PDB file of C-alpha atoms in Angstrom:
ATOM      1  CA  GLN A 180     145.236  82.730-166.308  1.00 71.00           C
ATOM      2  CA  LYS A 181     143.598  80.031-168.297  1.00 80.00           C
ATOM      3  CA  GLU A 182     139.912  79.669-168.141  1.00 89.00           C
ATOM      4  CA  VAL A 183     140.039  76.027-167.218  1.00 93.00           C
ATOM      5  CA  GLU A 184     143.001  74.518-165.310  1.00 94.00           C
ATOM      6  CA  GLN A 185     143.788  70.742-165.175  1.00 93.00           C
ATOM      7  CA  ASP A 186     146.968  69.003-163.945  1.00 85.00           C
ATOM      8  CA  PRO A 187     148.324  67.093-167.021  1.00 79.00           C
ATOM      9  CA  GLY A 188     149.858  64.390-164.832  1.00 84.00           C
ATOM     10  CA  PRO A 189     150.693  61.763-165.942  1.00 92.00           C
ATOM     11  CA  LEU A 190     149.028  59.627-163.406  1.00 95.00           C
ATOM     12  CA  SER A 191     149.904  55.924-162.939  1.00 96.00           C
ATOM     13  CA  VAL A 192     147.814  53.607-160.697  1.00 96.00           C
ATOM     14  CA  PRO A 193     147.561  49.839-160.144  1.00 97.00           C
ATOM     15  CA  GLU A 194     144.510  47.946-161.305  1.00 97.00           C
ATOM     16  CA  GLY A 195     141.639  48.291-158.942  1.00 97.00           C
ATOM     17  CA  ALA A 196     142.750  51.668-157.537  1.00 97.00           C
ATOM     18  CA  ILE A 197     140.495  54.703-157.430  1.00 97.00           C
ATOM     19  CA  VAL A 198     141.503  57.312-159.967  1.00 97.00           C
ATOM     20  CA  SER A 199     140.747  60.938-158.893  1.00 96.00           C
ATOM     21  CA  LEU A 200     140.874  63.718-161.490  1.00 97.00           C
ATOM     22  CA  ASN A 201     139.960  67.404-161.097  1.00 96.00           C
ATOM     23  CA  CYS A 202     139.806  70.735-162.766  1.00 96.00           C
ATOM     24  CA  THR A 203     139.314  74.317-161.557  1.00 97.00           C
ATOM     25  CA  TYR A 204     137.801  77.167-163.626  1.00 96.00           C
ATOM     26  CA  SER A 205     137.353  80.841-163.536  1.00 94.00           C
ATOM     27  CA  ASN A 206     134.191  81.541-165.544  1.00 92.00           C
ATOM     28  CA  SER A 207     131.191  81.514-163.167  1.00 92.00           C
ATOM     29  CA  ALA A 208     128.834  81.479-166.139  1.00 91.00           C
ATOM     30  CA  PHE A 209     129.668  77.925-166.982  1.00 92.00           C
ATOM     31  CA  GLN A 210     126.590  75.702-166.843  1.00 90.00           C
ATOM     32  CA  TYR A 211     127.625  72.389-168.496  1.00 91.00           C
ATOM     33  CA  PHE A 212     130.494  70.434-167.008  1.00 94.00           C
ATOM     34  CA  MET A 213     131.808  67.443-169.087  1.00 94.00           C
ATOM     35  CA  TRP A 214     134.479  64.811-169.070  1.00 97.00           C
ATOM     36  CA  TYR A 215     135.812  63.502-172.266  1.00 96.00           C
ATOM     37  CA  ARG A 216     137.962  60.422-172.664  1.00 97.00           C
ATOM     38  CA  GLN A 217     140.543  60.182-175.404  1.00 96.00           C
ATOM     39  CA  TYR A 218     142.346  57.047-176.442  1.00 95.00           C
ATOM     40  CA  SER A 219     145.724  57.230-178.165  1.00 91.00           C
ATOM     41  CA  ARG A 220     145.260  58.392-181.835  1.00 88.00           C
ATOM     42  CA  LYS A 221     141.585  58.843-181.418  1.00 91.00           C
ATOM     43  CA  GLY A 222     139.351  61.801-181.049  1.00 93.00           C
ATOM     44  CA  PRO A 223     137.843  62.651-177.586  1.00 95.00           C
ATOM     45  CA  GLU A 224     134.448  61.006-176.535  1.00 94.00           C
ATOM     46  CA  LEU A 225     132.003  62.266-174.073  1.00 93.00           C
ATOM     47  CA  LEU A 226     132.215  60.206-170.814  1.00 95.00           C
ATOM     48  CA  MET A 227     129.739  62.153-168.543  1.00 92.00           C
ATOM     49  CA  TYR A 228     128.255  65.561-168.178  1.00 91.00           C
ATOM     50  CA  THR A 229     126.505  67.434-165.381  1.00 90.00           C
ATOM     51  CA  TYR A 230     124.374  70.433-165.720  1.00 87.00           C
ATOM     52  CA  SER A 231     125.034  73.007-162.938  1.00 83.00           C
ATOM     53  CA  SER A 232     126.090  71.600-159.533  1.00 83.00           C
ATOM     54  CA  GLY A 233     125.851  68.261-157.991  1.00 86.00           C
ATOM     55  CA  ASN A 234     126.950  64.611-158.458  1.00 91.00           C
ATOM     56  CA  LYS A 235     126.339  62.122-161.225  1.00 94.00           C
ATOM     57  CA  GLU A 236     127.132  58.411-161.200  1.00 95.00           C
ATOM     58  CA  ASP A 237     127.516  56.142-164.071  1.00 94.00           C
ATOM     59  CA  GLY A 238     128.762  52.660-163.217  1.00 96.00           C
ATOM     60  CA  ARG A 239     132.279  52.979-161.945  1.00 97.00           C
ATOM     61  CA  PHE A 240     132.466  56.803-162.861  1.00 97.00           C
ATOM     62  CA  THR A 241     131.255  59.592-160.620  1.00 97.00           C
ATOM     63  CA  ALA A 242     131.365  63.305-161.627  1.00 96.00           C
ATOM     64  CA  GLN A 243     131.063  66.051-159.052  1.00 96.00           C
ATOM     65  CA  VAL A 244     130.621  69.797-159.549  1.00 95.00           C
ATOM     66  CA  ASP A 245     131.146  72.331-156.774  1.00 93.00           C
ATOM     67  CA  LYS A 246     130.201  75.624-158.371  1.00 92.00           C
ATOM     68  CA  SER A 247     130.882  77.624-155.087  1.00 92.00           C
ATOM     69  CA  SER A 248     134.562  76.507-155.254  1.00 93.00           C
ATOM     70  CA  LYS A 249     134.646  76.441-159.160  1.00 94.00           C
ATOM     71  CA  TYR A 250     135.943  72.834-158.924  1.00 94.00           C
ATOM     72  CA  ILE A 251     134.950  69.711-160.716  1.00 96.00           C
ATOM     73  CA  SER A 252     136.004  66.108-160.226  1.00 96.00           C
ATOM     74  CA  LEU A 253     135.907  62.724-161.840  1.00 97.00           C
ATOM     75  CA  PHE A 254     136.312  59.445-159.771  1.00 97.00           C
ATOM     76  CA  ILE A 255     136.966  56.023-161.421  1.00 97.00           C
ATOM     77  CA  ARG A 256     136.451  53.162-159.030  1.00 97.00           C
ATOM     78  CA  ASP A 257     137.865  49.767-159.500  1.00 97.00           C
ATOM     79  CA  SER A 258     140.153  51.033-162.366  1.00 97.00           C
ATOM     80  CA  GLN A 259     140.877  48.711-165.256  1.00 97.00           C
ATOM     81  CA  PRO A 260     143.738  48.731-167.877  1.00 97.00           C
ATOM     82  CA  SER A 261     141.103  49.684-170.394  1.00 96.00           C
ATOM     83  CA  ASP A 262     140.650  52.950-168.582  1.00 97.00           C
ATOM     84  CA  SER A 263     144.174  54.047-169.594  1.00 97.00           C
ATOM     85  CA  ALA A 264     143.570  57.162-171.607  1.00 97.00           C
ATOM     86  CA  THR A 265     143.697  60.938-171.439  1.00 96.00           C
ATOM     87  CA  TYR A 266     140.806  62.594-169.566  1.00 97.00           C
ATOM     88  CA  LEU A 267     139.816  66.010-170.521  1.00 96.00           C
ATOM     89  CA  CYS A 268     137.365  68.313-168.571  1.00 96.00           C
ATOM     90  CA  ALA A 269     135.390  70.677-170.579  1.00 95.00           C
ATOM     91  CA  MET A 270     132.873  73.413-169.846  1.00 93.00           C
ATOM     92  CA  SER A 271     130.426  75.555-171.627  1.00 90.00           C
ATOM     93  CA  VAL A 272     127.842  78.337-171.318  1.00 85.00           C
ATOM     94  CA  GLY A 273     124.757  76.894-172.770  1.00 74.00           C
ATOM     95  CA  ASP A 274     125.402  75.661-176.388  1.00 68.00           C
ATOM     96  CA  TYR A 275     128.254  78.000-176.867  1.00 73.00           C
ATOM     97  CA  LYS A 276     131.842  76.930-177.439  1.00 81.00           C
ATOM     98  CA  LEU A 277     133.443  74.400-175.251  1.00 88.00           C
ATOM     99  CA  SER A 278     136.489  75.319-173.110  1.00 91.00           C
ATOM    100  CA  PHE A 279     138.853  72.424-172.276  1.00 93.00           C
ATOM    101  CA  GLY A 280     141.425  71.657-169.699  1.00 93.00           C
ATOM    102  CA  ALA A 281     144.841  70.406-170.670  1.00 92.00           C
ATOM    103  CA  GLY A 282     143.918  66.780-170.119  1.00 94.00           C
ATOM    104  CA  THR A 283     145.365  64.236-167.599  1.00 95.00           C
ATOM    105  CA  THR A 284     146.998  61.054-168.914  1.00 95.00           C
ATOM    106  CA  VAL A 285     146.058  58.083-166.889  1.00 97.00           C
ATOM    107  CA  THR A 286     147.743  54.712-166.929  1.00 97.00           C
ATOM    108  CA  VAL A 287     146.371  51.757-165.159  1.00 97.00           C
ATOM    109  CA  ARG A 288     148.861  49.024-164.535  1.00 97.00           C
ATOM    110  CA  ALA A 289     147.717  45.463-164.619  1.00 94.00           C
TER     111      ALA A 289
ATOM    112  CA  ASP B 151     125.622  57.097-184.665  1.00 68.00           C
ATOM    113  CA  VAL B 152     126.860  60.578-185.248  1.00 66.00           C
ATOM    114  CA  LYS B 153     129.832  60.549-187.521  1.00 90.00           C
ATOM    115  CA  VAL B 154     132.347  63.406-187.970  1.00 95.00           C
ATOM    116  CA  THR B 155     134.890  62.635-190.668  1.00 96.00           C
ATOM    117  CA  GLN B 156     138.142  64.338-191.240  1.00 96.00           C
ATOM    118  CA  SER B 157     139.649  64.037-194.695  1.00 91.00           C
ATOM    119  CA  SER B 158     143.212  63.093-193.628  1.00 92.00           C
ATOM    120  CA  ARG B 159     144.653  61.321-190.646  1.00 94.00           C
ATOM    121  CA  TYR B 160     148.243  62.453-191.365  1.00 96.00           C
ATOM    122  CA  LEU B 161     149.561  65.284-193.535  1.00 97.00           C
ATOM    123  CA  VAL B 162     153.088  66.532-194.182  1.00 97.00           C
ATOM    124  CA  LYS B 163     153.367  70.002-195.844  1.00 97.00           C
ATOM    125  CA  ARG B 164     156.142  72.443-196.550  1.00 97.00           C
ATOM    126  CA  THR B 165     156.555  75.953-194.983  1.00 98.00           C
ATOM    127  CA  GLY B 166     154.526  78.516-196.934  1.00 97.00           C
ATOM    128  CA  GLU B 167     152.068  76.058-198.493  1.00 97.00           C
ATOM    129  CA  LYS B 168     148.375  76.683-198.366  1.00 97.00           C
ATOM    130  CA  VAL B 169     146.727  73.794-196.424  1.00 97.00           C
ATOM    131  CA  PHE B 170     143.110  72.708-196.338  1.00 97.00           C
ATOM    132  CA  LEU B 171     141.707  70.482-193.697  1.00 97.00           C
ATOM    133  CA  GLU B 172     138.133  69.177-194.447  1.00 97.00           C
ATOM    134  CA  CYS B 173     135.571  67.961-191.988  1.00 97.00           C
ATOM    135  CA  VAL B 174     132.112  66.628-192.646  1.00 97.00           C
ATOM    136  CA  GLN B 175     129.384  65.658-190.165  1.00 96.00           C
ATOM    137  CA  ASP B 176     126.263  63.651-190.917  1.00 94.00           C
ATOM    138  CA  MET B 177     123.855  64.702-188.040  1.00 89.00           C
ATOM    139  CA  ASP B 178     122.634  68.099-189.339  1.00 90.00           C
ATOM    140  CA  HIS B 179     124.321  69.966-186.529  1.00 90.00           C
ATOM    141  CA  GLU B 180     124.391  73.665-186.706  1.00 90.00           C
ATOM    142  CA  ASN B 181     127.532  74.109-184.561  1.00 91.00           C
ATOM    143  CA  MET B 182     130.921  73.026-185.899  1.00 94.00           C
ATOM    144  CA  PHE B 183     134.434  73.673-184.317  1.00 95.00           C
ATOM    145  CA  TRP B 184     138.064  73.419-185.143  1.00 97.00           C
ATOM    146  CA  TYR B 185     140.509  72.780-182.303  1.00 97.00           C
ATOM    147  CA  ARG B 186     144.198  72.150-182.168  1.00 97.00           C
ATOM    148  CA  GLN B 187     145.689  69.782-179.522  1.00 95.00           C
ATOM    149  CA  ASP B 188     149.200  70.233-178.210  1.00 93.00           C
ATOM    150  CA  PRO B 189     150.796  68.395-175.291  1.00 87.00           C
ATOM    151  CA  GLY B 190     150.265  70.197-171.991  1.00 83.00           C
ATOM    152  CA  LEU B 191     147.966  72.703-173.610  1.00 87.00           C
ATOM    153  CA  GLY B 192     144.835  70.633-174.248  1.00 88.00           C
ATOM    154  CA  LEU B 193     142.402  71.632-176.856  1.00 92.00           C
ATOM    155  CA  ARG B 194     142.299  75.203-177.903  1.00 93.00           C
ATOM    156  CA  LEU B 195     139.672  76.665-180.106  1.00 93.00           C
ATOM    157  CA  ILE B 196     140.616  78.031-183.512  1.00 97.00           C
ATOM    158  CA  TYR B 197     137.300  78.886-185.077  1.00 96.00           C
ATOM    159  CA  PHE B 198     133.708  77.858-184.784  1.00 93.00           C
ATOM    160  CA  SER B 199     130.517  78.200-186.965  1.00 94.00           C
ATOM    161  CA  TYR B 200     126.977  78.191-185.757  1.00 90.00           C
ATOM    162  CA  ASP B 201     125.420  78.308-189.209  1.00 89.00           C
ATOM    163  CA  VAL B 202     126.283  78.160-192.881  1.00 91.00           C
ATOM    164  CA  LYS B 203     128.493  81.075-193.864  1.00 86.00           C
ATOM    165  CA  MET B 204     128.705  82.182-190.188  1.00 89.00           C
ATOM    166  CA  LYS B 205     131.940  81.959-188.328  1.00 93.00           C
ATOM    167  CA  GLU B 206     133.471  83.308-185.182  1.00 93.00           C
ATOM    168  CA  LYS B 207     137.107  83.439-184.031  1.00 94.00           C
ATOM    169  CA  GLY B 208     138.174  81.209-181.203  1.00 92.00           C
ATOM    170  CA  ASP B 209     141.108  81.714-178.831  1.00 91.00           C
ATOM    171  CA  ILE B 210     143.935  81.239-181.423  1.00 95.00           C
ATOM    172  CA  PRO B 211     142.648  82.239-184.859  1.00 96.00           C
ATOM    173  CA  GLU B 212     145.851  83.874-186.103  1.00 96.00           C
ATOM    174  CA  GLY B 213     147.243  82.160-189.280  1.00 96.00           C
ATOM    175  CA  TYR B 214     143.989  80.335-189.919  1.00 98.00           C
ATOM    176  CA  SER B 215     140.723  80.885-191.774  1.00 97.00           C
ATOM    177  CA  VAL B 216     137.581  78.756-192.231  1.00 97.00           C
ATOM    178  CA  SER B 217     134.891  78.189-194.761  1.00 96.00           C
ATOM    179  CA  ARG B 218     131.452  76.769-194.211  1.00 96.00           C
ATOM    180  CA  GLU B 219     129.475  76.708-197.532  1.00 94.00           C
ATOM    181  CA  LYS B 220     127.294  73.767-196.548  1.00 95.00           C
ATOM    182  CA  LYS B 221     125.813  72.810-193.233  1.00 94.00           C
ATOM    183  CA  GLU B 222     127.628  69.517-193.096  1.00 95.00           C
ATOM    184  CA  ARG B 223     131.043  70.784-194.118  1.00 96.00           C
ATOM    185  CA  PHE B 224     133.517  72.954-192.226  1.00 97.00           C
ATOM    186  CA  SER B 225     136.947  73.569-193.629  1.00 97.00           C
ATOM    187  CA  LEU B 226     140.116  74.893-191.848  1.00 98.00           C
ATOM    188  CA  ILE B 227     142.579  76.757-194.045  1.00 98.00           C
ATOM    189  CA  LEU B 228     146.147  77.560-193.186  1.00 97.00           C
ATOM    190  CA  GLU B 229     147.001  80.430-195.449  1.00 94.00           C
ATOM    191  CA  SER B 230     150.747  79.983-195.347  1.00 97.00           C
ATOM    192  CA  ALA B 231     151.742  77.059-193.207  1.00 97.00           C
ATOM    193  CA  SER B 232     154.486  77.506-190.595  1.00 97.00           C
ATOM    194  CA  THR B 233     156.416  75.075-188.406  1.00 97.00           C
ATOM    195  CA  ASN B 234     154.578  76.375-185.346  1.00 97.00           C
ATOM    196  CA  GLN B 235     151.354  75.107-186.927  1.00 98.00           C
ATOM    197  CA  THR B 236     152.579  71.479-186.543  1.00 98.00           C
ATOM    198  CA  SER B 237     149.899  69.916-184.292  1.00 97.00           C
ATOM    199  CA  MET B 238     146.894  67.627-183.968  1.00 97.00           C
ATOM    200  CA  TYR B 239     143.729  69.290-185.484  1.00 98.00           C
ATOM    201  CA  LEU B 240     140.361  68.151-184.296  1.00 97.00           C
ATOM    202  CA  CYS B 241     136.966  68.966-185.816  1.00 97.00           C
ATOM    203  CA  ALA B 242     133.850  68.713-183.780  1.00 95.00           C
ATOM    204  CA  SER B 243     130.153  69.291-184.285  1.00 94.00           C
ATOM    205  CA  ARG B 244     127.453  69.912-181.671  1.00 90.00           C
ATOM    206  CA  ASP B 245     123.683  70.003-181.610  1.00 82.00           C
ATOM    207  CA  PRO B 246     122.387  73.216-179.838  1.00 74.00           C
ATOM    208  CA  GLN B 247     119.922  71.140-177.913  1.00 76.00           C
ATOM    209  CA  GLY B 248     122.618  69.212-176.023  1.00 75.00           C
ATOM    210  CA  PRO B 249     125.999  69.614-174.508  1.00 81.00           C
ATOM    211  CA  GLU B 250     127.801  66.835-176.274  1.00 86.00           C
ATOM    212  CA  ALA B 251     130.401  67.635-178.986  1.00 90.00           C
ATOM    213  CA  PHE B 252     131.181  64.819-181.397  1.00 93.00           C
ATOM    214  CA  PHE B 253     134.850  64.751-182.654  1.00 95.00           C
ATOM    215  CA  GLY B 254     136.535  63.448-185.633  1.00 96.00           C
ATOM    216  CA  GLN B 255     139.643  61.171-185.535  1.00 94.00           C
ATOM    217  CA  GLY B 256     141.935  64.133-185.920  1.00 96.00           C
ATOM    218  CA  THR B 257     144.465  65.197-188.456  1.00 97.00           C
ATOM    219  CA  ARG B 258     148.154  65.122-187.437  1.00 96.00           C
ATOM    220  CA  LEU B 259     149.725  67.943-189.513  1.00 98.00           C
ATOM    221  CA  THR B 260     153.518  68.268-189.667  1.00 98.00           C
ATOM    222  CA  VAL B 261     154.956  71.356-191.413  1.00 98.00           C
ATOM    223  CA  VAL B 262     158.505  71.014-192.502  1.00 97.00           C
TER     224      VAL B 262
END
């Protein structure tokens, strides 16, 4: 079993829709929960991170962590074509190595 | 801005060749990582280093080695390239004080 599971999609939505992405994990020691965004032919860039449980909002993006269920989510409201990318969840124990999900490819249709 | 620079964007090598992938970061980060990225598998950790001359195996170290002689530089070595090592290779650095890892642009390696 992989340490971090993420449905690779692909996911295609119309402009303005809500995009919902999620990951599950098995290591209860994870403390940092991150979402990276990767555009085609580029390296991943950090979008948001949460320490321990709870919600975090940044503009159109909301990250949620439910440690009791070992489940994290990312929501993108009012999605735009510029949001088309691969979204990777990542987790770590402190400053130790990052463990990544497979990534979900999202296409927002204009 | 943190910058992580990988020496090549695209490489084509022959089976059996020794391949060097170079990575340099400019933010004095202690931690550096090498991942490979394959469709449907995400990023898998090959090796990481938390200090000069220190290294630890990641999840898929077989067929690879690394070198870190200077803090800013972390090299990945394919001792004898094989076709199953055709992949996108990503280098990253990370400050122990924060969770964010900064990635390079990636090197797409094709072994023929």
